[in-house]
Amino acid sequence: MTAAQADLHIDRPATADGAALWRIARDSEALDLNSSYSYLLWCRDFAGTSAVARDERGEPVGFVTGYVRPERPHTLLVWQVAVDGAYRGRGLAASLLDALAARVHREHGVTSVETTITPGNTASERLFASFAERHGAALEREVLFPAGLFPDGPHDPEVLYRIGPLSL
């Protein structure tokens, strides 16, 4: 963690954090917002494969949600990454991702990370490219879900980023 993050603590989310994670995702104006219920469930059922950054009062200011893929038990799929606007620009998303990858490596034997990013989301593209570089891992990209698969109107394609094997 950098000096700018010294007052922050990264740990597992608790169910009570679900509302704050939903607000951070909503306020990001970049993420597909899921129902508030889904964030509560995520914090309950996937806390072990997710991470939250807390300020000095213990309030969530950023998060990474993920899960271990059932068909690929050594792969962490990162679902969402978001940081409260007041805490952006400090490298917090990278610290969250690094901390989560280290934890799931220790606890689950995870050696690779996957995520999807829509074209043009340069912040996420940079985040995951720098993550691969920091961990000495190859980065492969391919379209996972073409735009035409989405039933709810115009949607950009989702590009799968495969990163691994990781040096943790």
Phi, psi and omega in degrees: 000140181279170178300326179292346181250008187302332181273008183250154180228135179253128176208195179279146174286153173249158181308322180297345179278348186306317181295319179293320178296319177300316180296317180297316178298314180300313184287345179294332183057017179238331184272153167289120183277124175271172178295154178300326178302319182295327178290325175297313178299318181301315181293333177278310190270337183235026179300326182291342180240025178226166180217150177227140173260134182242144176280185184297340177269357181088006181277137178296134177234358178187160180202160168229127174250143180199175176207156175277128182292125181303321181279345180225079188294354176256014182240127173266122173267119177272119184274305181217149173228128178210146178229135176306141183308323182290346184246004180287156178084009181250003183080016184293321179300318178296318179296319177299313182296317178298315181296318179294315180300317179297317181294313182289336173294312179296314189273332186234357181073022180294133179235359177213160181232141171234151172204167172241145181222136175280143179305138180095351176276077188295329179297314179291320178302315179294318181303311185282329175294318179290327175299312179301316181296315180300329185255015175057036187248150173288151178233119177244146179231141173201151178291123178268311180234107177295156183307323184292346179281342184278122186279350189256037175101192183299131178212137175293156175295156174256120181264126179279128173253120176252125184234121178163172352289149183273145170261101182245000000 
